[in-house]
Short mmCIF file of C-alpha atoms in Angstrom, two decimals:
data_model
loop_
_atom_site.label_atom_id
_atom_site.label_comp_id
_atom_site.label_asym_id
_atom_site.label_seq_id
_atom_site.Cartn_x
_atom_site.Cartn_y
_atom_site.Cartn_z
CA UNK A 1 -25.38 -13.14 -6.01
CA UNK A 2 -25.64 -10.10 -7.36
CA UNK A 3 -22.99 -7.17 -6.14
CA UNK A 4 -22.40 -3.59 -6.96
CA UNK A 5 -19.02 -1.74 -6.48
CA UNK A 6 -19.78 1.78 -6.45
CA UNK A 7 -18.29 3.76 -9.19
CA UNK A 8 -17.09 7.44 -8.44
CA UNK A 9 -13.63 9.12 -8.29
CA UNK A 10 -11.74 7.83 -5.47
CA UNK A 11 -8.65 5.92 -6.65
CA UNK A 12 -8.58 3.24 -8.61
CA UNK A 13 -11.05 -0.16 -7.65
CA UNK A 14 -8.52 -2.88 -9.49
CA UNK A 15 -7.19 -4.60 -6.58
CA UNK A 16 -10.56 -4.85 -5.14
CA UNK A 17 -11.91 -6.25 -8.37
CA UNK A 18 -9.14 -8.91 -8.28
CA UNK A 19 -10.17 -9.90 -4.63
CA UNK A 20 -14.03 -10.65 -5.47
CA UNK A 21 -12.33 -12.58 -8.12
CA UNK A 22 -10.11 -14.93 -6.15
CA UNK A 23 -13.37 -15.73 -4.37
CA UNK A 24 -15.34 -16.88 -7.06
CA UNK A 25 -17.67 -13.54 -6.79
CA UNK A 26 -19.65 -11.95 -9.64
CA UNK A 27 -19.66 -7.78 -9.70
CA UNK A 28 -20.75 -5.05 -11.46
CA UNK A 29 -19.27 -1.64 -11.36
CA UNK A 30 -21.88 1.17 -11.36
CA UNK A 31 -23.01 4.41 -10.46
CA UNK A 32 -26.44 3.76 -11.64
CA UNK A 33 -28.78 4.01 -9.12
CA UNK A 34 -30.95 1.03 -10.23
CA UNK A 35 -28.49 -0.80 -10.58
CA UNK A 36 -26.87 -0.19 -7.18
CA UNK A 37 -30.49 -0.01 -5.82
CA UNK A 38 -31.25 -3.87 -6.83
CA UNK A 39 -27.61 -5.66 -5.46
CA UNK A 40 -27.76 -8.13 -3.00
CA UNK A 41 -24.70 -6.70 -1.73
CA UNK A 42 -23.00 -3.30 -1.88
CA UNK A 43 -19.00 -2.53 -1.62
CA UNK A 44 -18.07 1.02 -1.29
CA UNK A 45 -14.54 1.23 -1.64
CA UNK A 46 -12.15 4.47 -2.43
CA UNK A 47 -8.58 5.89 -1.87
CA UNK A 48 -8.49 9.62 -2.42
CA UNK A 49 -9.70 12.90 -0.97
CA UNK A 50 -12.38 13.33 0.85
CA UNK A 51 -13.91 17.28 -0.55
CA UNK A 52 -13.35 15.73 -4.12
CA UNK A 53 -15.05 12.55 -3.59
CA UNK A 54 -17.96 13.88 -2.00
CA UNK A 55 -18.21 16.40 -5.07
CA UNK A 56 -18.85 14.05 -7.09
CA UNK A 57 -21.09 11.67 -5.21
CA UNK A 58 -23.40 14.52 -4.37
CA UNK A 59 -23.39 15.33 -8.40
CA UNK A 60 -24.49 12.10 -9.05
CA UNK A 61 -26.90 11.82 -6.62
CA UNK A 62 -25.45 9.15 -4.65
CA UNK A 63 -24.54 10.99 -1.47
CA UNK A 64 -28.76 11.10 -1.32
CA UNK A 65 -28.97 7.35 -2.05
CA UNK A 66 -26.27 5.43 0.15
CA UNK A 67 -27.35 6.52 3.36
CA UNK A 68 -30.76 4.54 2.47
CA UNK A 69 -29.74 1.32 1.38
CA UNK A 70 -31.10 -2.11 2.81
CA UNK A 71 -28.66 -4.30 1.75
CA UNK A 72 -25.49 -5.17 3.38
CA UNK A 73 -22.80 -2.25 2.61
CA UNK A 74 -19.06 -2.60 3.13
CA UNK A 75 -16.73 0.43 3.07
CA UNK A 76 -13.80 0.85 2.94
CA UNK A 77 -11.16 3.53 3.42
CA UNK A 78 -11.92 6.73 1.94
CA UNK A 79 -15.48 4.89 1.39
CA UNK A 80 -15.49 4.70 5.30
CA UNK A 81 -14.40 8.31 6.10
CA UNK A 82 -17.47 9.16 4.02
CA UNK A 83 -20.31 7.22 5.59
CA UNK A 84 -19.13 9.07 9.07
CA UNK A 85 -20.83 12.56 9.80
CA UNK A 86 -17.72 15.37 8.72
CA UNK A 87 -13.97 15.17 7.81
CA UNK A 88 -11.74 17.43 8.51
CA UNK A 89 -9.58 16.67 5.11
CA UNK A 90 -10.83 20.27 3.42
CA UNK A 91 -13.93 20.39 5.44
CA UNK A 92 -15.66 18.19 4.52
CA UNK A 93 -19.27 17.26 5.52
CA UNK A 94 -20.04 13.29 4.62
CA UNK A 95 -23.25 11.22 4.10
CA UNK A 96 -23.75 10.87 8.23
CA UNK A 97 -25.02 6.62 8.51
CA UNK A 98 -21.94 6.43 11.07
CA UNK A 99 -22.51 9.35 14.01
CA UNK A 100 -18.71 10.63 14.32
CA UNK A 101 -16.19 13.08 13.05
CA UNK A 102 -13.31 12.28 11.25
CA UNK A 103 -9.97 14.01 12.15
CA UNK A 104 -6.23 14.42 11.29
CA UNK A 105 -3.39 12.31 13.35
CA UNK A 106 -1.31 14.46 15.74
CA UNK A 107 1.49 13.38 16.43
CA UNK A 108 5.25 15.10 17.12
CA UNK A 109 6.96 11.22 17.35
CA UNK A 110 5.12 9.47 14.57
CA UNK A 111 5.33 9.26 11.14
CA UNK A 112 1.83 10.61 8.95
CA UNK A 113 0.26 8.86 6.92
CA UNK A 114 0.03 5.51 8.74
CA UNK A 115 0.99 2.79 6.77
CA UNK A 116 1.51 -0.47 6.65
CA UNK A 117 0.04 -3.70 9.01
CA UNK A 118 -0.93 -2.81 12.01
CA UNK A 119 -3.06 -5.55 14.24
CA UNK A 120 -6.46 -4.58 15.07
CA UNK A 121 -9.11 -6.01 17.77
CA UNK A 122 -12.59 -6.72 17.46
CA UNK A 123 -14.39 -4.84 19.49
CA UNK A 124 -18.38 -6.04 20.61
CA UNK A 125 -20.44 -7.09 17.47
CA UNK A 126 -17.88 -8.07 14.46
CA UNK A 127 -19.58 -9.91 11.89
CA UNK A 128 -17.07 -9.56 9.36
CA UNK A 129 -13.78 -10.75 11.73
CA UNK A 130 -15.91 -14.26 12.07
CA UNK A 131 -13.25 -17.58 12.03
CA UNK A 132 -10.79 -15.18 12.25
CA UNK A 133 -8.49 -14.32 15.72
CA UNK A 134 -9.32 -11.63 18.09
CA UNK A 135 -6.22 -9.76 17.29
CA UNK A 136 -5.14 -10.02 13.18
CA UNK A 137 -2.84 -7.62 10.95
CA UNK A 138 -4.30 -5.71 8.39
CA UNK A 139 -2.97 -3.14 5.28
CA UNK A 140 -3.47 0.65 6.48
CA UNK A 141 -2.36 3.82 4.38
CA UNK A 142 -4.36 6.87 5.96
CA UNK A 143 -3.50 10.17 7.41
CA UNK A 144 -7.30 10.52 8.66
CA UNK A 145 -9.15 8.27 11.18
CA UNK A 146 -12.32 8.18 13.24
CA UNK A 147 -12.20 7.86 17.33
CA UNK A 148 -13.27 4.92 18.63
CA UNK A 149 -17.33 5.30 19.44
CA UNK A 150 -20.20 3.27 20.18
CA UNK A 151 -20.82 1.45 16.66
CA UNK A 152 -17.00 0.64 16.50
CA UNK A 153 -16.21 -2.82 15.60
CA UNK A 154 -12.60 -3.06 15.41
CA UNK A 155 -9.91 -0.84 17.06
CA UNK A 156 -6.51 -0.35 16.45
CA UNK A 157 -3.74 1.64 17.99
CA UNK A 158 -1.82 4.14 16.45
CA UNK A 159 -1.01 7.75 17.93
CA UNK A 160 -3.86 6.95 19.95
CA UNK A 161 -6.75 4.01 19.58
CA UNK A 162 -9.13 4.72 16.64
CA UNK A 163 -12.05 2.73 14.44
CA UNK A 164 -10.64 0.31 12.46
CA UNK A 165 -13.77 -0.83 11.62
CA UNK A 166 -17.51 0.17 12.17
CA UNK A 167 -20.70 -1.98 11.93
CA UNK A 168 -24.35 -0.54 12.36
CA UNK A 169 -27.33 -2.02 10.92
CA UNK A 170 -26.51 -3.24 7.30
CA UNK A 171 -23.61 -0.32 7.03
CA UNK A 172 -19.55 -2.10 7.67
CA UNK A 173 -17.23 -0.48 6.95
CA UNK A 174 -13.09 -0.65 7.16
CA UNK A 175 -10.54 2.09 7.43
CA UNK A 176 -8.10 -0.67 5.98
CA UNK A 177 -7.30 -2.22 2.59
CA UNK A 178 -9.34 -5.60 2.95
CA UNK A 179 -8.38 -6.56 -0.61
CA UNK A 180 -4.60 -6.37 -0.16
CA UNK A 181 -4.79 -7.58 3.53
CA UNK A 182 -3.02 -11.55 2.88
CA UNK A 183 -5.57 -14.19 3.90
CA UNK A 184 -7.45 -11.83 7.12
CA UNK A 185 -8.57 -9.77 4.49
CA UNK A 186 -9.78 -12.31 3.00
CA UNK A 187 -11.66 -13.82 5.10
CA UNK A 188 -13.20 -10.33 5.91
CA UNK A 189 -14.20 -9.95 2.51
CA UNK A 190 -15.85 -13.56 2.30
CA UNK A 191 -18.06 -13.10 5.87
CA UNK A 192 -19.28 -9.88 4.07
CA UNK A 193 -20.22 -11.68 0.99
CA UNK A 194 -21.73 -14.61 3.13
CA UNK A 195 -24.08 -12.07 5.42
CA UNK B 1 1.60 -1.96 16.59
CA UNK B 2 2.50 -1.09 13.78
CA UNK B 3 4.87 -3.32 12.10
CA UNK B 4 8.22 -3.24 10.16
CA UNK B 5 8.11 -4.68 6.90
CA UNK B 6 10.04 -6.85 4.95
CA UNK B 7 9.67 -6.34 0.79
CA UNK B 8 11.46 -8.74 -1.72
CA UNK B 9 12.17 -6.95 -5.14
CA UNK B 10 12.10 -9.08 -8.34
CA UNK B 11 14.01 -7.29 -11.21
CA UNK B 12 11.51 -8.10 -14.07
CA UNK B 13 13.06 -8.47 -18.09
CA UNK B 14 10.64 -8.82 -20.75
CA UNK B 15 8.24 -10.49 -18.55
CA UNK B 16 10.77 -12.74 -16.41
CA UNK B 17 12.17 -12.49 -13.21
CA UNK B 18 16.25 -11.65 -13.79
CA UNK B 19 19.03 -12.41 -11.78
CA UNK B 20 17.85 -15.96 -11.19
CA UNK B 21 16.69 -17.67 -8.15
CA UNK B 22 16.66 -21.20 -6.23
CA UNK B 23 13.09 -22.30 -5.55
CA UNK B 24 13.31 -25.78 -6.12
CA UNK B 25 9.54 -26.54 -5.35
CA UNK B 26 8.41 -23.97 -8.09
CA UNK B 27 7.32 -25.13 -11.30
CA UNK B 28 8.97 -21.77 -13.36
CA UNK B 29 11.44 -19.82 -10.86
CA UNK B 30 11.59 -17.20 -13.93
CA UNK B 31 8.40 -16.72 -13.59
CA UNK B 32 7.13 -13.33 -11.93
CA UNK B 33 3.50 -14.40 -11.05
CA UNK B 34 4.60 -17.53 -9.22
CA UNK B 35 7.20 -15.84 -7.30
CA UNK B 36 5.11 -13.23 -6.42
CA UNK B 37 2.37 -15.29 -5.33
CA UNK B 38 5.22 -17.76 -3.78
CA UNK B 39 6.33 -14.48 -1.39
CA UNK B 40 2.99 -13.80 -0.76
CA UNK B 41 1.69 -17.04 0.91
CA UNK B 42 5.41 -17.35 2.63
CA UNK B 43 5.35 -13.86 4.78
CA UNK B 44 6.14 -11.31 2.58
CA UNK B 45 4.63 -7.86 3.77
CA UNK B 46 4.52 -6.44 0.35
CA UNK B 47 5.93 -6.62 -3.28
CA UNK B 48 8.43 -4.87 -5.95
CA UNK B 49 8.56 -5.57 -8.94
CA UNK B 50 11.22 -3.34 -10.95
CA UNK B 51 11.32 -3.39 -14.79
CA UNK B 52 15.02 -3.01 -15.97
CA UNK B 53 13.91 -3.31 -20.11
CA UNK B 54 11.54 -0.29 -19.79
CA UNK B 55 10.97 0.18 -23.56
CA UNK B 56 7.55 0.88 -25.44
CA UNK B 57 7.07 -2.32 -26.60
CA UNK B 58 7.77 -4.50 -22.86
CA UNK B 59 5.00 -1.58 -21.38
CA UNK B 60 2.45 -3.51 -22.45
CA UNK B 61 4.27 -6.78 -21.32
CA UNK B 62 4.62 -5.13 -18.40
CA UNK B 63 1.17 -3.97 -17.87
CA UNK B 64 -0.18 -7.70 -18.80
CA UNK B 65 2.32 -9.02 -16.03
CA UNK B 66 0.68 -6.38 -13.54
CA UNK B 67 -2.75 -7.73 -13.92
CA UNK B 68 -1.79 -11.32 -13.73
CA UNK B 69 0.23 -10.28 -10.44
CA UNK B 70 -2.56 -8.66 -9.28
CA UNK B 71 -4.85 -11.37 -9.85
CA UNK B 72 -2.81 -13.94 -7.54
CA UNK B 73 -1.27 -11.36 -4.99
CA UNK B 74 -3.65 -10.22 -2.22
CA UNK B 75 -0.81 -8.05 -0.15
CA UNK B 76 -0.01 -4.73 -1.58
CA UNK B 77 2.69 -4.64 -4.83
CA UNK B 78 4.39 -1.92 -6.42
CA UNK B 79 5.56 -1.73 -9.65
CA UNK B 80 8.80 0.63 -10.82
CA UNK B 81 11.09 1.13 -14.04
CA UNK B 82 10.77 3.44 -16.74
CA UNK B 83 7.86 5.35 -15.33
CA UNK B 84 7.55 9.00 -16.59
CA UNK B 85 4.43 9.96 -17.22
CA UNK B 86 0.42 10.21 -15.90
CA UNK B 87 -0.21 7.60 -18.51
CA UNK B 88 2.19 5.36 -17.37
CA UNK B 89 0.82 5.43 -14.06
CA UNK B 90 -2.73 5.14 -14.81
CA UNK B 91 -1.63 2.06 -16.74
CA UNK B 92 0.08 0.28 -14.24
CA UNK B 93 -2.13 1.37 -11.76
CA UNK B 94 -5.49 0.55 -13.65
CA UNK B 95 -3.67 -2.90 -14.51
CA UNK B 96 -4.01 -3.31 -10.52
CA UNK B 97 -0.72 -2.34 -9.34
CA UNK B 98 -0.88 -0.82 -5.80
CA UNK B 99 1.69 1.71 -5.78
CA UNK B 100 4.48 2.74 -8.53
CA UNK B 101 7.43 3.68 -7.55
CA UNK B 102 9.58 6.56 -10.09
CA UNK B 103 13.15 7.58 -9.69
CA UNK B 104 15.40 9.00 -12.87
CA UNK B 105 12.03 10.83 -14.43
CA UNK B 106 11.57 12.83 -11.06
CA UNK B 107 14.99 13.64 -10.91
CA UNK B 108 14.73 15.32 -14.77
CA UNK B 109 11.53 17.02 -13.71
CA UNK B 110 10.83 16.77 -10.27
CA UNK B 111 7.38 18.66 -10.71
CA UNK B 112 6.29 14.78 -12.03
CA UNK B 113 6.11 14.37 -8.19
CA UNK B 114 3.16 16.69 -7.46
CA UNK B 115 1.28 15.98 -10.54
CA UNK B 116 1.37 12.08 -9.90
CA UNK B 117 0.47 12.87 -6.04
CA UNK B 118 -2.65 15.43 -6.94
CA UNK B 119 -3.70 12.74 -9.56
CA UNK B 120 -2.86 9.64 -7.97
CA UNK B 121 -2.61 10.28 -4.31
CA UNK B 122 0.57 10.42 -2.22
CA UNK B 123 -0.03 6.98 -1.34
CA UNK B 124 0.75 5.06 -4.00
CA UNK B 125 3.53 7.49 -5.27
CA UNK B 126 6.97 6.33 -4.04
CA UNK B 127 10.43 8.27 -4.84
CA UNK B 128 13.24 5.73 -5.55
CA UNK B 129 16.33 7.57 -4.75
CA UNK B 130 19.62 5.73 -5.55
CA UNK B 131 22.77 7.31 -3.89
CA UNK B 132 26.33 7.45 -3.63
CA UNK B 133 29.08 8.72 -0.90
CA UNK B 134 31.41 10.65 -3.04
CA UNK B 135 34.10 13.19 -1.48
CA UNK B 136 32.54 13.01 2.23
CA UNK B 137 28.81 13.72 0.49
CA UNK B 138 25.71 11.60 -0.39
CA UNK B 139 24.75 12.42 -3.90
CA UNK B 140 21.60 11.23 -5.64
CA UNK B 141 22.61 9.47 -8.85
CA UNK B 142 20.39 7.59 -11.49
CA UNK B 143 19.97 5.50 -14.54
CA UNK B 144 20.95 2.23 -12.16
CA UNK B 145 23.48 4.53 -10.15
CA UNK B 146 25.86 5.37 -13.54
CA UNK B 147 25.38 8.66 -13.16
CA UNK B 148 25.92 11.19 -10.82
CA UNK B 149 23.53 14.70 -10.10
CA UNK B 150 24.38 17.61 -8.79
CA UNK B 151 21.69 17.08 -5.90
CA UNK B 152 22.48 16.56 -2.74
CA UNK B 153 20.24 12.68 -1.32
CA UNK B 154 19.60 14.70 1.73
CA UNK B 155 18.14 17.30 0.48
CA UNK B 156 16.30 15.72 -2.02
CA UNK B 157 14.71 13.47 0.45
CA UNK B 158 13.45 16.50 2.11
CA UNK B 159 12.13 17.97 -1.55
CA UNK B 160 10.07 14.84 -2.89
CA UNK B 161 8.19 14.84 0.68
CA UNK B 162 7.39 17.89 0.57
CA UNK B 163 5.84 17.77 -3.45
CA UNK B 164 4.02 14.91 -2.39
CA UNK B 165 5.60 11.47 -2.22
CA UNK B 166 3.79 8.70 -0.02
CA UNK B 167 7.15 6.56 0.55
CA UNK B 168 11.09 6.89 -0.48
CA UNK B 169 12.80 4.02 -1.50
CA UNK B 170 16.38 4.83 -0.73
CA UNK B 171 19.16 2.61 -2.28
CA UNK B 172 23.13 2.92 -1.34
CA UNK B 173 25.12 2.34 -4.37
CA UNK B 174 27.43 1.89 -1.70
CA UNK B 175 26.43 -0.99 -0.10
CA UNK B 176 24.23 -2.63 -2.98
CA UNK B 177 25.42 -5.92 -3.71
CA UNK B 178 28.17 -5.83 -0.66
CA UNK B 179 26.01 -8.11 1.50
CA UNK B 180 27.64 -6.33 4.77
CA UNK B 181 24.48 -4.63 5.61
CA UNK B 182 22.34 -1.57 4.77
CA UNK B 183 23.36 2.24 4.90
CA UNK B 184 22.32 2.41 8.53
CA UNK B 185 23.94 6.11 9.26
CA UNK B 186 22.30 7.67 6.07
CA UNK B 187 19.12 6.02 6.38
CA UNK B 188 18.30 7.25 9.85
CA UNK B 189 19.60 10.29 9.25
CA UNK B 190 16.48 10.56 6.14
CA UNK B 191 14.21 8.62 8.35
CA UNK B 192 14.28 10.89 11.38
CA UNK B 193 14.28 13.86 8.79
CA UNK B 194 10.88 12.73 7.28
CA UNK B 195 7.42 12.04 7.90
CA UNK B 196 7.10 9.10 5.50
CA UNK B 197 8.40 5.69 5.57
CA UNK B 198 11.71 4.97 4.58
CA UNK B 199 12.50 1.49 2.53
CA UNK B 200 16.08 0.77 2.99
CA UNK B 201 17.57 -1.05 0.26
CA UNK B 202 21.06 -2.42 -1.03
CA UNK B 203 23.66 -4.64 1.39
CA UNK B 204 21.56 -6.99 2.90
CA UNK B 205 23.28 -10.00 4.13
CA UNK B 206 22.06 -11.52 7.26
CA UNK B 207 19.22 -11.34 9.26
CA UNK B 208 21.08 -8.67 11.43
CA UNK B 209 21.67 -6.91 8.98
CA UNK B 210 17.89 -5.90 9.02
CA UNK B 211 17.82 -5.88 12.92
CA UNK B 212 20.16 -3.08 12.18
CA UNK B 213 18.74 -1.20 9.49
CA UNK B 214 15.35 -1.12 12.08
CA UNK B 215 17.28 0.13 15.01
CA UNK B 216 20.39 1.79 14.04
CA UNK B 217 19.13 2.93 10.65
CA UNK B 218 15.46 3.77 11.46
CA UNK B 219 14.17 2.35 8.80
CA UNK B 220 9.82 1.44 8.38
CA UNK B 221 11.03 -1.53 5.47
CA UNK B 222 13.41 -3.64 4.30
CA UNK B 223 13.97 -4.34 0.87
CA UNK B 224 15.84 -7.12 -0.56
CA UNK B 225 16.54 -9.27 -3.63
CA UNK B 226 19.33 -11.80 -4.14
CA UNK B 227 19.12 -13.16 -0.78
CA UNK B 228 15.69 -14.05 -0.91
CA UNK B 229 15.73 -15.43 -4.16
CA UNK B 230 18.98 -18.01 -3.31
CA UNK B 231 17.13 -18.54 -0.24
CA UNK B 232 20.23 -17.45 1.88
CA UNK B 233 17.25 -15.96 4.20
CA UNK B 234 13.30 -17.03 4.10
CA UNK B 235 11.37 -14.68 5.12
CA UNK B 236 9.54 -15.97 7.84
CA UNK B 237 12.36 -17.17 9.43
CA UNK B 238 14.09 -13.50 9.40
CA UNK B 239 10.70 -12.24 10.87
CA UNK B 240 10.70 -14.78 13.67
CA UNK B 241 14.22 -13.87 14.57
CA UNK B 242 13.41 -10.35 14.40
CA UNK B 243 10.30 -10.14 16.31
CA UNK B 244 12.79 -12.62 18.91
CA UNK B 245 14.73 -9.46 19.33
CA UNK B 246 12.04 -7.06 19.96
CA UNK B 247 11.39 -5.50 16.16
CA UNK B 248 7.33 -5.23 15.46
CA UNK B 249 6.77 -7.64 12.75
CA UNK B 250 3.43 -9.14 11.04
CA UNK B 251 3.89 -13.02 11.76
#
């Protein structure tokens, strides 16, 4: 099998690298549009900020081409936030496959960012939580989150419910660090590959 | 819910784990990638490891240990000692560390803070602070807790927010190495101050002592070495006995 990770500015992709290792998993990591283009499978991963990152996707032309790929796509974090419609980190407007906002946590009580494990719940369709309990504890660090709307796959609670993970068509994403998530991660990471 | 966490620190020397352990069923208990990787599959909620040698030439030791860490560990790791510069942090970072963690360097130039978290992200920037209760005030001191600064912890908690930092690591001098139980007034007093997590670290010596540090002292972690190493407390047994008493806890 044949996968891309998507090369741009957001964060470093090490960790992520290491996971698709552990599993035995072949990877190339491009910004080539062929390249991306002809992968069986697509991981869009990312820790940064969202104005930045979408600078530079939109310089390389990739803002254009994500939203159109057929193969399977996982996202995660900052990679999420993207695929949604706007940000409101600086503004931002994002590539639009997942119909909702993204917005800051309010809170007067609770610490911001959230981080840490948190458990989240599969909500309808979850093709990636497969073999894996309803309720599992994943790695979050995020300030940002999208509400919980129809394509959402995953909630979890925190200040208030939000996505922690979306599924539509061949687009999944994560607002959580699948690749440093123990064993659940995973496992997420594996049903992805298997799809 | 989101959970408390529990973090065991190796001290890392030329490549080896320091300060010894008692793992019986590992092959090489000096050995940083097993004991990570040990941790990992036995509850751990993250890792630290902390590089006392820090010179040029145990860098790139360092950085090869990193990888090979990274490689086996699939919960998040941070890596700390000796860390002053972007390089350094790209490095480590690149190497597939998670998170660094810097102390003495942002203390000598505390603007190291903001250009790490505009490079980096606040999120994988933590501020070790060591301190130390002298004449009825908590000072920040560094270079292992030798020396004292003129700077006031509390303060300085406040200041490394504020330029940026994702997390604070906050040791007692006081209470390191006392096993009777974390800073629990001085932590919450930095917790409720803050809007990042607060690591405790330094007196752990039963499991109350981290019931404690959660409730009295506020604290989002716990960080310990010496008592996970000697097994005086596995992990998952401290996490079943907290989440017993009503602490959030991944089990």
């Amino acid at each position: 099998m044949n996968i891309a990770i998507i090369k741009y500015n957001a964060g470093n992709v090490a960790s992520v690298m290491y996971a698709l290792d552990r599993i035995g998993a072949k990877y190339t990591w491009t910004d080539d549009e062929k390249v991306i283009q002809a992968a069986d499978k697509v991981i869009f991963p990312g820790v940064g900020e969202a104005s930045t990152a979408m600078a530079y996707l939109k310089e390389k032309k990739l803002d254009q081409l994500i939203p159109t790929l057929k193969q399977p796509v996982l996202a995660t974090c900052i990679g999420m936030q993207l695929l949604c419609k706007h940000s409101e980190e600086n503004d931002t407007d994002c590539m639009g496959v997942f119909d909702v906002n993204i917005t800051r946590f309010q809170s007067n009580t609770l610490k911001i960012p959230h981080v840490g494990w948190n458990s989240i719940q599969a909500r309808g369709t979850n093709d990636l939580m497969k073999g894996l309990n309803e309720t599992e504890f994943v790695y979050f660090v995020h300030s940002f989150y999208a509400p919980v709307y129809q394509d959402t796959s995953a909630t979890c609670n925190y200040v208030q419910p939000f996505s922690a993970m979306l599924q539509k068509d061949n687009f999944f994403a994560a607002q959580f660090h699948a690749e440093i998530s123990g064993k659940v991660g995973q496992k997420i990471i594996q049903n992805f590959l298997d799809l | 819910m989101l959970t408390k966490r529990i973090i065991p620190c190796l001290d890392i020397k030329e490549g080896r784990t320091v300060k010894g352990t008692n793992f019986v069923d590992l092959r090489d208990a000096g050995d940083p990638v097993e004991l990570g990787a040990f941790y990992a599959e036995n509850g751990a909620d993250e890792l630290v490891f902390l590089d006392i040698t820090a010179t040029i030439d145990n860098r790139k030791t360092l950085v090869e240990l990193v990888k090979q860490v990274a490689r086996q560990v699939n919960i998040p790791f941070t890596v700390g000692g000796g860390i002053g510069s972007i390089e350094d942090v790209s490095a480590l970072l690149n190497a597939g560390a998670d998170k660094v963690s810097i102390n003495s360097s942002a203390v000598r130039r505390p603007g190291l803070i903001d250009e790490l978290a505009l490079q980096f992200g606040s999120q994988c920037i933590i501020v070790a602070i060591d301190t130390r209760f002298v004449e009825d005030i908590d000072w920040v001191h560094t270079h292992g807790g030798r020396n004292i600064t003129p700077i006031k912890t509390i303060e300085w908690a406040k200041e490394v927010e504020q330029r940026g930092a994702g997390e604070i690591l906050l040791t007692s001098m006081d209470t390191d190495g006392t096993k009777a139980g974390f800073a629990n007034q001085l932590t919450a007093k930095i917790s409720s101050n803050a809007s990042i997590p607060i690591i405790a670290s330094g007196g752990a010596g039963t499991m109350e002592d981290f019931y404690d540090v959660f409730t009295l002292g506020k604290a989002d972690a716990g960080l310990a070495a010496s008592i996970f190493h000697f097994k005086e407390i596995e992990i998952n047994a401290l996490k079943n006995y907290l989440a017993k008493k009503g602490i959030p806890m991944r089990i």
